[in-house]
Amino acid sequence: MMTGLSFNGLLIVCLIAVAAPILVAIVPWLRFPGPVLEILAGIAVGPAGFGWVKIDDVPIKILALIGLAFLLFLAGLEIDLVALAGPPLRLALGGFALTLVFGFGLGVAFHALDWVRSPMFLAVALCATSLGLIVPVLKDAGLLNTQLGQMTVAGATIADFGGIILLALFFSESEGSTVSRLITVIGLLTAAAAIGIVLSRAGRSSRIDAVLSALQDTSAEIRVRIAVALLIGFVALAASVGLETILGAFLAGAVLGTVDRGSTSHPNLPIKLEAIGFGFLIPIFFISSGVRFDLNALLAAPSAIARVPLFLLALLIARALPALVYQSLLGRRGVVVAGLLQATSLPFLVAATAIGVSIEAIKPVNAAALVSAGMLSVVLFPSIAVGIARSGDVSAPEVGGDASQGRDAD
């Protein structure tokens, strides 16, 4: 029997996880995305609110950590390396380079105001896009398979991957120089490629496939077990070599997604993994992020609150402006839509600021302001982007069509 552990806090968190999507569905004017509502609810029940849930609640801390890993795992699962080939990859890399330049410039400015201790940290924190949030937005708007949708996904993919790599390189909590971390990251990427090759070859074996197919929809759920083992294995490997666990989780998803993409023998595997993630673990991560949110520090002074719109503007500058490199492909209206979607960021900001506070790269009050800006970006930018897309013709052409048809008649 486990003694000394209380599950009351976890029960409250689970009840919030149930209530949040129901509220979004039945209250017409409540347009908050689920993760934002979960973070707000976490603030309400945490130390800054009613105090029902404690920051150091052990069951919540463990499940939230696994939830973050699962969130990055599912984000990695979205990566389509084949779709990135060609012009989308070149444009996405160019846009990401501009993001780092703009982000570092903003970091220097905020460092001069003593809001961040490391300009490079802010550049890295601002460089990612919430791929897992914008893909459903594009899909629901009927834009995912268009030139605009694929270019936006390509830009978000490079940003997510690059952001996680840079965070692991420069702001890991482990000791060691950047050069040694770079060598370690290259080693981890090499290991991921090797494991991907092994899994790909194993998947082509008719004998192995027959065994897996026989067990995949039974109580064994063997493919789900393999996916979870792959996730935990990469997380453990990243931690053992002194890198951030989020890098291992992301790589595990990228490996599985690359190996498994296009498979027709087990089409329900992604649905089952999303059920585990979004149905159980990921909401706990977002709610616990709200519990840890330092609202008191943010409300302590008007100047602290004033930082939220400035950080939101910084997101627009760092992530939306670089979308200008897509103009030859998407036109002006398409650039605006892609830029707003690229500036939508929350999960990475939550993870990055938690690391930044622990290594003193950013003050807690500014971390809270940056996460608040991320929440506003999720609430505002996708809705505005879809509205602009629907007010003009940015949905054509489908991928493989004449790109000129999707441009504005400027």
XYZ file of C-alpha atoms in Angstrom:
410
model
C 0.000 0.000 0.000
C 1.199 3.534 -0.835
C 1.193 5.629 2.319
C 1.825 9.341 2.628
C 0.462 10.093 -0.835
C -2.719 12.065 -1.402
C -4.644 11.789 -4.650
C -7.090 14.583 -3.844
C -5.173 17.080 -5.975
C -5.027 14.650 -8.886
C -8.776 14.093 -8.603
C -9.368 17.848 -8.894
C -7.064 17.996 -11.915
C -8.894 15.104 -13.592
C -12.267 16.740 -12.961
C -10.974 19.926 -14.592
C -9.761 17.854 -17.551
C -13.300 16.510 -17.949
C -15.045 19.848 -17.478
C -12.858 22.026 -19.739
C -13.788 20.556 -23.162
C -17.444 20.238 -22.122
C -17.541 23.934 -21.239
C -15.954 24.854 -24.567
C -18.567 22.746 -26.369
C -21.708 23.960 -24.562
C -20.929 27.617 -23.850
C -21.129 29.461 -27.210
C -19.216 32.580 -26.142
C -16.389 30.613 -24.502
C -13.941 30.452 -27.389
C -10.827 29.580 -25.398
C -8.903 26.610 -26.816
C -8.813 23.670 -24.425
C -5.170 24.111 -23.284
C -5.743 27.769 -22.383
C -8.846 26.944 -20.358
C -6.950 24.148 -18.600
C -4.098 26.486 -17.654
C -6.570 29.098 -16.377
C -8.351 26.446 -14.326
C -5.001 25.322 -12.930
C -4.290 28.891 -11.825
C -7.704 29.012 -10.130
C -7.186 25.836 -8.074
C -3.465 26.397 -7.420
C -1.639 28.496 -4.816
C -2.531 31.737 -6.637
C -6.238 30.864 -6.423
C -8.174 28.643 -4.040
C -5.115 26.643 -3.025
C -6.793 23.265 -3.551
C -3.843 21.835 -5.508
C -0.220 22.110 -4.400
C 2.784 22.631 -6.674
C 4.706 19.752 -5.083
C 1.868 17.191 -5.358
C 3.864 14.054 -6.302
C 1.276 12.180 -8.441
C 0.552 15.336 -10.437
C 4.248 16.130 -10.933
C 4.982 12.648 -12.284
C 1.975 12.514 -14.611
C 2.559 16.090 -15.792
C 6.144 15.209 -16.721
C 4.928 12.207 -18.710
C 2.198 14.415 -20.210
C 4.802 16.897 -21.491
C 6.767 14.006 -22.987
C 3.611 12.693 -24.666
C 2.772 16.151 -26.026
C 6.203 16.417 -27.669
C 5.935 12.790 -28.799
C 2.663 13.501 -30.630
C 4.152 16.698 -32.098
C 7.051 14.656 -33.462
C 4.544 12.173 -34.849
C 3.123 14.966 -37.036
C 6.433 15.489 -38.851
C 6.435 14.393 -42.479
C 10.041 14.496 -43.685
C 9.027 13.610 -47.246
C 6.632 16.571 -47.477
C 9.408 18.916 -46.348
C 11.609 18.156 -49.345
C 12.140 20.837 -51.986
C 11.070 24.511 -51.863
C 9.071 24.194 -48.597
C 12.197 23.065 -46.751
C 14.361 25.860 -48.177
C 11.773 28.536 -47.404
C 11.099 27.126 -43.923
C 14.833 27.114 -43.120
C 15.151 30.698 -44.373
C 12.199 31.777 -42.244
C 13.634 30.028 -39.193
C 16.984 31.761 -39.648
C 15.173 35.114 -39.699
C 13.267 34.108 -36.570
C 16.537 33.571 -34.707
C 17.900 36.913 -35.910
C 14.753 38.813 -34.896
C 14.481 36.843 -31.660
C 18.048 37.599 -30.662
C 17.511 41.292 -31.395
C 14.420 41.262 -29.194
C 16.402 39.377 -26.559
C 19.050 42.103 -26.535
C 16.345 44.744 -26.114
C 14.614 42.884 -23.274
C 17.979 42.139 -21.667
C 18.667 45.875 -21.599
C 15.382 46.256 -19.691
C 16.535 43.483 -17.320
C 13.547 41.305 -18.312
C 15.686 38.374 -19.453
C 19.170 37.445 -18.330
C 20.064 35.750 -21.634
C 19.136 37.272 -25.035
C 19.738 33.902 -26.657
C 17.238 32.252 -24.329
C 14.471 34.595 -25.468
C 15.428 33.977 -29.109
C 15.051 30.228 -28.578
C 11.838 30.586 -26.540
C 10.230 32.684 -29.288
C 11.274 30.485 -32.191
C 8.799 27.594 -31.909
C 5.240 27.174 -33.200
C 2.555 24.959 -31.651
C 2.419 22.411 -34.469
C -0.065 20.270 -32.557
C -2.420 23.260 -32.256
C -2.256 24.717 -35.768
C -2.633 21.421 -37.659
C -6.223 20.923 -36.372
C -6.969 24.590 -37.166
C -5.770 24.169 -40.757
C -7.624 20.876 -41.094
C -10.923 22.260 -39.796
C -10.615 25.279 -42.122
C -10.015 23.025 -45.146
C -6.525 24.469 -45.662
C -4.278 21.613 -44.556
C -3.725 20.105 -48.015
C -3.281 23.431 -49.781
C -0.031 25.173 -50.617
C -0.674 27.541 -47.712
C -1.324 24.726 -45.269
C 1.688 22.671 -46.257
C 4.006 25.677 -46.183
C 2.747 26.652 -42.737
C 3.192 23.106 -41.454
C 6.694 22.989 -42.939
C 7.621 26.253 -41.204
C 6.145 25.051 -37.905
C 7.935 21.716 -38.174
C 11.345 23.291 -38.702
C 10.627 25.771 -35.895
C 9.595 23.069 -33.417
C 12.506 20.806 -34.268
C 15.010 23.657 -34.303
C 13.677 25.148 -31.075
C 13.958 21.883 -29.170
C 17.474 21.223 -30.500
C 18.630 24.740 -29.559
C 17.045 24.504 -26.116
C 18.875 21.228 -25.503
C 22.141 22.677 -26.804
C 22.284 25.993 -24.980
C 19.965 25.733 -22.009
C 20.138 22.220 -20.670
C 20.226 21.924 -16.894
C 23.115 19.463 -17.169
C 26.751 20.460 -16.909
C 29.088 20.557 -19.887
C 30.077 22.899 -22.677
C 27.978 23.701 -25.716
C 30.438 21.795 -27.909
C 30.074 18.652 -25.804
C 26.292 19.005 -25.915
C 26.446 19.421 -29.703
C 28.380 16.179 -29.997
C 25.850 14.509 -27.720
C 22.911 15.830 -29.772
C 24.514 14.573 -33.005
C 25.004 11.198 -31.335
C 21.366 11.112 -30.265
C 20.186 12.049 -33.774
C 22.399 9.309 -35.210
C 20.959 6.808 -32.750
C 17.436 7.918 -33.713
C 18.216 7.409 -37.410
C 19.671 3.952 -36.713
C 16.661 2.915 -34.629
C 14.376 4.200 -37.382
C 16.166 2.065 -39.973
C 15.947 -1.019 -37.744
C 12.230 -0.479 -37.099
C 11.570 0.149 -40.778
C 13.259 -3.104 -41.795
C 11.489 -5.012 -39.042
C 8.178 -3.602 -40.236
C 8.784 -5.060 -43.703
C 9.103 -8.578 -42.287
C 5.900 -10.481 -43.058
C 6.403 -12.741 -40.031
C 6.815 -9.849 -37.589
C 3.944 -7.940 -39.200
C 1.673 -10.975 -38.870
C 2.431 -11.282 -35.144
C 1.902 -7.563 -34.548
C -1.319 -7.521 -36.564
C -2.663 -10.453 -34.551
C -1.995 -8.604 -31.282
C -2.645 -4.976 -32.205
C -6.403 -4.885 -31.537
C -6.477 -7.336 -28.631
C -5.962 -6.554 -24.952
C -2.220 -6.711 -25.705
C -2.436 -3.500 -27.828
C 1.076 -4.393 -28.901
C 1.695 -1.459 -31.230
C 0.655 1.005 -28.519
C 3.020 -0.735 -26.097
C 5.853 -0.522 -28.623
C 5.164 3.202 -29.178
C 5.172 3.906 -25.425
C 8.361 1.870 -24.973
C 9.955 3.855 -27.796
C 8.936 7.122 -26.126
C 10.236 6.145 -22.686
C 13.394 4.691 -24.240
C 14.256 7.936 -26.033
C 13.403 10.015 -22.965
C 15.642 7.809 -20.811
C 18.421 7.951 -23.405
C 18.265 11.759 -23.623
C 18.299 12.065 -19.823
C 21.182 9.624 -19.459
C 23.416 11.672 -21.770
C 22.510 14.953 -20.073
C 20.024 16.367 -22.607
C 16.495 17.665 -22.069
C 13.938 14.870 -22.028
C 11.666 16.842 -24.381
C 14.240 16.288 -27.141
C 14.073 12.533 -26.621
C 10.270 12.590 -26.651
C 10.161 14.649 -29.844
C 12.661 12.360 -31.596
C 10.689 9.281 -30.570
C 7.588 10.714 -32.242
C 9.539 11.723 -35.346
C 11.038 8.224 -35.671
C 7.686 6.484 -35.226
C 5.935 8.906 -37.563
C 8.537 8.427 -40.294
C 8.537 4.635 -40.008
C 4.772 4.323 -39.670
C 3.588 6.963 -42.138
C 1.232 5.692 -44.801
C 0.713 2.318 -43.129
C -2.634 0.693 -43.929
C -2.326 -2.339 -41.635
C -2.908 -0.370 -38.416
C -4.652 2.936 -39.205
C -5.986 3.240 -35.646
C -2.575 3.522 -33.959
C -2.402 7.364 -34.115
C -5.963 7.560 -32.759
C -5.093 5.280 -29.850
C -1.953 7.281 -29.016
C -3.881 10.555 -29.165
C -6.488 9.030 -26.859
C -3.804 8.304 -24.254
C -2.188 11.707 -24.688
C -5.095 14.119 -25.086
C -7.518 11.994 -23.087
C -5.333 11.577 -20.013
C -1.764 12.816 -19.771
C -1.559 16.090 -21.708
C -4.430 17.857 -19.865
C -2.640 17.096 -16.585
C 0.472 18.823 -17.955
C -1.454 21.971 -18.936
C -3.439 22.130 -15.686
C -0.293 21.615 -13.599
C 1.357 24.404 -15.615
C -1.459 26.642 -14.415
C -0.927 25.466 -10.832
C 2.748 26.495 -11.089
C 1.904 29.777 -12.842
C 3.197 32.709 -10.777
C 0.106 34.920 -10.990
C 0.959 36.842 -7.830
C 4.276 37.968 -9.306
C 2.525 39.019 -12.511
C -0.088 41.044 -10.644
C 2.377 42.586 -8.201
C 2.972 45.627 -10.386
C 1.332 47.246 -13.449
C 4.687 47.118 -15.237
C 4.644 43.318 -14.992
C 1.221 43.105 -16.646
C 2.360 45.554 -19.341
C 5.008 43.023 -20.381
C 2.370 40.581 -21.639
C 1.358 42.583 -24.770
C 5.039 43.353 -25.411
C 5.907 39.659 -25.356
C 2.912 39.026 -27.627
C 4.279 41.639 -30.029
C 7.666 39.922 -29.778
C 6.042 36.650 -30.884
C 4.573 38.410 -33.912
C 7.911 39.966 -34.838
C 9.921 36.786 -34.346
C 7.511 34.303 -35.949
C 5.086 36.224 -38.188
C 7.508 38.582 -39.970
C 9.730 35.733 -41.280
C 6.703 34.412 -43.188
C 7.460 37.163 -45.713
C 9.900 34.723 -47.328
C 6.822 32.735 -48.454
C 5.372 35.623 -50.487
C 6.490 34.305 -53.862
C 4.609 31.102 -53.111
C 1.575 32.293 -51.131
C 0.976 35.953 -51.953
C 0.388 38.729 -49.436
C -2.813 37.398 -47.884
C -1.331 33.922 -47.559
C 1.751 35.359 -45.863
C -0.416 37.085 -43.251
C -2.348 33.876 -42.541
C 0.824 31.766 -42.348
C 2.543 34.371 -40.166
C -0.284 34.495 -37.626
C -0.406 30.716 -37.408
C 3.368 30.508 -37.024
C 3.194 33.024 -34.165
C 0.851 30.690 -32.261
C 2.905 29.178 -29.471
C 2.137 27.769 -26.028
C 3.398 24.256 -25.114
C 7.001 25.030 -26.024
C 6.834 28.347 -24.165
C 5.575 26.562 -21.054
C 8.380 23.994 -21.252
C 11.086 26.520 -22.164
C 10.189 29.006 -19.419
C 10.157 26.221 -16.819
C 13.730 25.356 -17.842
C 14.662 29.038 -18.080
C 13.512 29.768 -14.534
C 15.354 26.719 -13.162
C 18.660 27.820 -14.724
C 17.967 31.521 -13.982
C 17.909 32.549 -17.641
C 14.622 34.388 -17.043
C 12.934 35.780 -13.949
C 9.724 34.059 -12.756
C 7.622 37.179 -13.320
C 8.812 37.456 -16.916
C 8.310 33.734 -17.452
C 4.693 34.206 -16.323
C 4.301 37.156 -18.711
C 5.758 35.138 -21.593
C 3.406 32.201 -20.943
C 0.498 34.682 -20.725
C 1.486 36.011 -24.142
C 1.531 32.435 -25.419
C -2.000 31.877 -24.122
C -3.173 35.047 -25.869
C -1.490 33.919 -29.101
C -3.468 30.661 -29.008
C -6.726 32.511 -28.322
C -6.274 35.292 -30.897
C -4.007 34.366 -33.803
C -5.655 31.196 -35.219
C -9.116 32.809 -35.190
C -7.832 35.940 -36.948
C -5.879 33.836 -39.458
C -8.898 31.702 -40.367
C -11.048 34.832 -40.689
C -8.568 36.372 -43.122
C -8.320 33.115 -45.058
C -12.077 32.912 -45.436
C -12.372 36.533 -46.534
C -10.207 35.905 -49.595
C -8.974 33.095 -51.833
C -6.023 31.513 -50.077
C -7.289 27.927 -50.092
C -6.248 27.122 -53.655
C -4.373 25.373 -55.035
C -4.196 21.882 -53.633
C -0.664 20.565 -53.205
C 0.676 19.695 -56.624
C -1.420 22.336 -58.382
C -0.422 25.598 -60.008
C 0.985 27.742 -57.225
C 0.152 30.919 -59.088
C -3.555 30.266 -58.629
C -3.177 30.671 -54.862
C -1.647 34.130 -55.010
C -3.457 37.356 -54.522
C -3.993 39.537 -57.516
C -1.736 42.237 -56.223
